[in-house]
Structures are given as structure tokens and as C-alpha cells.
Amino acid sequence: MLSDIERDRKSPTVRLAYQIARALDCSITDLVTDDDGGTQRLAAEGVERTSHPSPLLHGGLEVAVYRLEPGATTGSMECNRPGTLETLVALDGAVELVLDGHATRLEEGDSTSHGVHRTEYRNTSDTDACRFLVLIDSSRSA
């Protein structure tokens, strides 16, 4: 699979990219960002993630924008490194944030922050896509 991804034969899901990044001890943004620091998109199974590299907090701030098609989910992703803080801001539509199996619905304009949890993002709408911003502060992570 890694070989197919490197050769642009396959595009990993966000969940798989997260697992690969964790195994390599880096962020998804580090994994998919071009050498010139440009933004990169992961798109598979109705989930699109656009990474935006940031020099803030000595490179410890990752900025990602997600778009989930109706009914799409990222799948459950393992916990972040200890000390990581995530802030989610719903931009368009509604997103369901699932932390350790407990779901919270965020409507357009809502935001929330959380520490280290098993995380999943879901779009429970049958008709509308949703878009949200995730700020991942790993500047204090172990």
C-alpha cells in the first residue's frame, strides 16, 4: 500500500494517512505536504482533507480543513500524542465529533476544543456536505 501511495497509484483515506503518520511519528500535514510547503489534499471515500503548513508555534500548529460528503465519516482515528490540543470549528453544515465513542453535533459557527481522544468526524446528513476547520496544537506534545 505504501508503495502504491508513493507512486500516486492509490490515495489513502484520512484514517490510513493518520495511521501512517503516527507510525512515522509525524503529522498528516508533514506526511502529505510538498517539499515547497504547499497545501495538499487527501480525498477518498467522501472525505477530503486539505493541509495547510504553519510556522506558528515553531511548526507545532497544524491547520486542516475537512469536507465530508453526505453520510461520510473519517473512521475512528487513534489518540493524538499526549499534550496535543485540537480545536474544531464548523464552517458549513453540521459535523458530528465523536470522542472516545461519545458524539457531539456542531452546527455552522460552533467550535470546541479537546485533548487526547480517539477521534472520528461524521456527516450524518443525507443531503448536505459539511466543512470544518481543525487546528492541531502539538507544540507541547511529548
Short mmCIF file of C-alpha atoms in Angstrom, two decimals:
data_model
loop_
_atom_site.label_atom_id
_atom_site.label_comp_id
_atom_site.label_asym_id
_atom_site.label_seq_id
_atom_site.Cartn_x
_atom_site.Cartn_y
_atom_site.Cartn_z
CA MET A 1 0.00 0.00 0.00
CA LEU A 2 2.79 2.44 0.90
CA SER A 3 4.48 1.78 -2.41
CA ASP A 4 1.21 2.44 -4.30
CA ILE A 5 0.71 5.69 -2.37
CA GLU A 6 4.29 6.83 -3.09
CA ARG A 7 3.79 6.16 -6.80
CA ASP A 8 0.43 8.00 -6.84
CA ARG A 9 -1.38 4.79 -7.76
CA LYS A 10 -3.63 4.98 -4.71
CA SER A 11 -4.83 7.75 -2.44
CA PRO A 12 -5.04 6.80 1.24
CA THR A 13 -8.09 7.52 3.33
CA VAL A 14 -7.63 10.15 6.05
CA ARG A 15 -7.71 7.37 8.62
CA LEU A 16 -4.94 5.41 6.85
CA ALA A 17 -2.85 8.57 6.38
CA TYR A 18 -3.25 9.26 10.10
CA GLN A 19 -2.09 5.71 10.94
CA ILE A 20 0.94 6.07 8.67
CA ALA A 21 1.80 9.47 10.17
CA ARG A 22 1.55 8.06 13.71
CA ALA A 23 3.84 5.15 12.79
CA LEU A 24 6.37 7.60 11.34
CA ASP A 25 5.97 9.95 14.35
CA CYS A 26 4.86 12.91 12.26
CA SER A 27 1.63 14.75 11.45
CA ILE A 28 -0.58 14.15 8.42
CA THR A 29 0.46 17.60 7.21
CA ASP A 30 4.14 16.57 7.42
CA LEU A 31 3.31 13.40 5.52
CA VAL A 32 1.43 14.98 2.61
CA THR A 33 2.98 18.46 2.25
CA ASP A 34 5.12 19.10 -0.82
CA ASP A 35 8.78 19.99 -0.38
CA ASP A 36 7.90 23.58 -1.28
CA GLY A 37 5.48 23.75 1.71
CA GLY A 38 2.30 24.00 -0.38
CA THR A 39 -1.07 22.70 0.66
CA GLN A 40 -2.01 19.11 -0.09
CA ARG A 41 -5.32 17.31 -0.33
CA LEU A 42 -6.26 13.81 0.75
CA ALA A 43 -9.51 12.71 -0.81
CA ALA A 44 -11.05 9.26 -0.57
CA GLU A 45 -14.43 7.76 0.30
CA GLY A 46 -16.28 11.09 0.50
CA VAL A 47 -13.71 12.71 2.82
CA GLU A 48 -11.38 15.49 1.69
CA ARG A 49 -8.66 16.90 3.97
CA THR A 50 -6.63 19.93 2.92
CA SER A 51 -3.48 20.54 4.95
CA HIS A 52 -2.04 24.00 5.43
CA PRO A 53 1.51 24.08 6.83
CA SER A 54 2.03 26.68 9.54
CA PRO A 55 5.24 28.08 11.03
CA LEU A 56 3.32 29.14 14.14
CA LEU A 57 4.32 27.63 17.49
CA HIS A 58 7.64 26.56 15.92
CA GLY A 59 5.80 24.40 13.40
CA GLY A 60 3.70 22.78 16.13
CA LEU A 61 0.40 24.13 14.79
CA GLU A 62 -1.24 22.06 12.08
CA VAL A 63 -4.18 23.54 10.18
CA ALA A 64 -6.54 21.23 8.30
CA VAL A 65 -9.83 21.84 6.51
CA TYR A 66 -12.13 18.86 6.05
CA ARG A 67 -15.05 18.38 3.69
CA LEU A 68 -17.31 15.40 4.26
CA GLU A 69 -19.88 14.37 1.69
CA PRO A 70 -23.36 13.36 2.96
CA GLY A 71 -23.08 10.24 5.12
CA ALA A 72 -19.25 10.22 5.04
CA THR A 73 -17.01 9.51 8.03
CA THR A 74 -13.27 9.61 8.62
CA GLY A 75 -13.45 6.42 10.64
CA SER A 76 -12.10 6.25 14.15
CA MET A 77 -8.55 7.58 14.47
CA GLU A 78 -6.21 6.68 17.32
CA CYS A 79 -5.45 9.17 20.07
CA ASN A 80 -3.05 12.04 19.39
CA ARG A 81 0.21 12.31 21.26
CA PRO A 82 -0.10 13.40 24.92
CA GLY A 83 -0.21 17.20 25.24
CA THR A 84 -1.96 17.73 21.88
CA LEU A 85 -4.89 20.16 21.81
CA GLU A 86 -7.38 20.19 18.92
CA THR A 87 -9.90 22.93 18.17
CA LEU A 88 -12.69 22.22 15.68
CA VAL A 89 -14.73 24.99 14.03
CA ALA A 90 -17.80 24.04 11.94
CA LEU A 91 -17.70 26.16 8.77
CA ASP A 92 -20.61 24.86 6.65
CA GLY A 93 -23.35 22.41 7.55
CA ALA A 94 -23.15 20.24 10.65
CA VAL A 95 -20.45 17.80 11.74
CA GLU A 96 -20.65 15.12 14.40
CA LEU A 97 -17.48 14.95 16.51
CA VAL A 98 -17.03 11.57 18.20
CA LEU A 99 -14.54 11.47 21.08
CA ASP A 100 -13.93 8.06 22.67
CA GLY A 101 -17.33 6.91 21.37
CA HIS A 102 -19.31 9.95 22.63
CA ALA A 103 -20.86 12.05 19.84
CA THR A 104 -21.39 15.84 19.85
CA ARG A 105 -23.08 17.66 16.97
CA LEU A 106 -21.62 21.00 15.92
CA GLU A 107 -23.62 23.34 13.71
CA GLU A 108 -22.20 26.01 11.43
CA GLY A 109 -20.28 28.54 13.57
CA ASP A 110 -19.92 26.22 16.60
CA SER A 111 -16.49 25.34 17.95
CA THR A 112 -14.99 23.09 20.58
CA SER A 113 -11.57 22.09 21.86
CA HIS A 114 -10.40 18.77 23.24
CA GLY A 115 -7.28 16.99 24.35
CA VAL A 116 -6.19 13.44 23.62
CA HIS A 117 -9.04 11.19 22.49
CA ARG A 118 -9.87 8.57 19.89
CA THR A 119 -11.49 10.83 17.29
CA GLU A 120 -13.94 10.44 14.43
CA TYR A 121 -15.65 13.05 12.27
CA ARG A 122 -19.04 12.21 10.73
CA ASN A 123 -21.50 13.89 8.43
CA THR A 124 -24.90 12.49 9.40
CA SER A 125 -26.78 14.48 6.74
CA ASP A 126 -28.30 12.55 3.84
CA THR A 127 -28.24 15.58 1.55
CA ASP A 128 -25.65 18.22 2.53
CA ALA A 129 -21.86 18.18 2.66
CA CYS A 130 -20.17 19.73 5.69
CA ARG A 131 -16.90 21.62 6.04
CA PHE A 132 -14.89 22.25 9.19
CA LEU A 133 -11.52 23.53 10.31
CA VAL A 134 -9.28 21.66 12.74
CA LEU A 135 -6.36 23.37 14.48
CA ILE A 136 -3.98 20.82 15.97
CA ASP A 137 -1.56 22.26 18.53
CA SER A 138 1.16 19.69 19.15
CA SER A 139 3.71 22.23 20.39
CA ARG A 140 3.51 20.76 23.92
CA SER A 141 3.17 17.11 22.97
CA ALA A 142 5.57 14.51 24.28
#
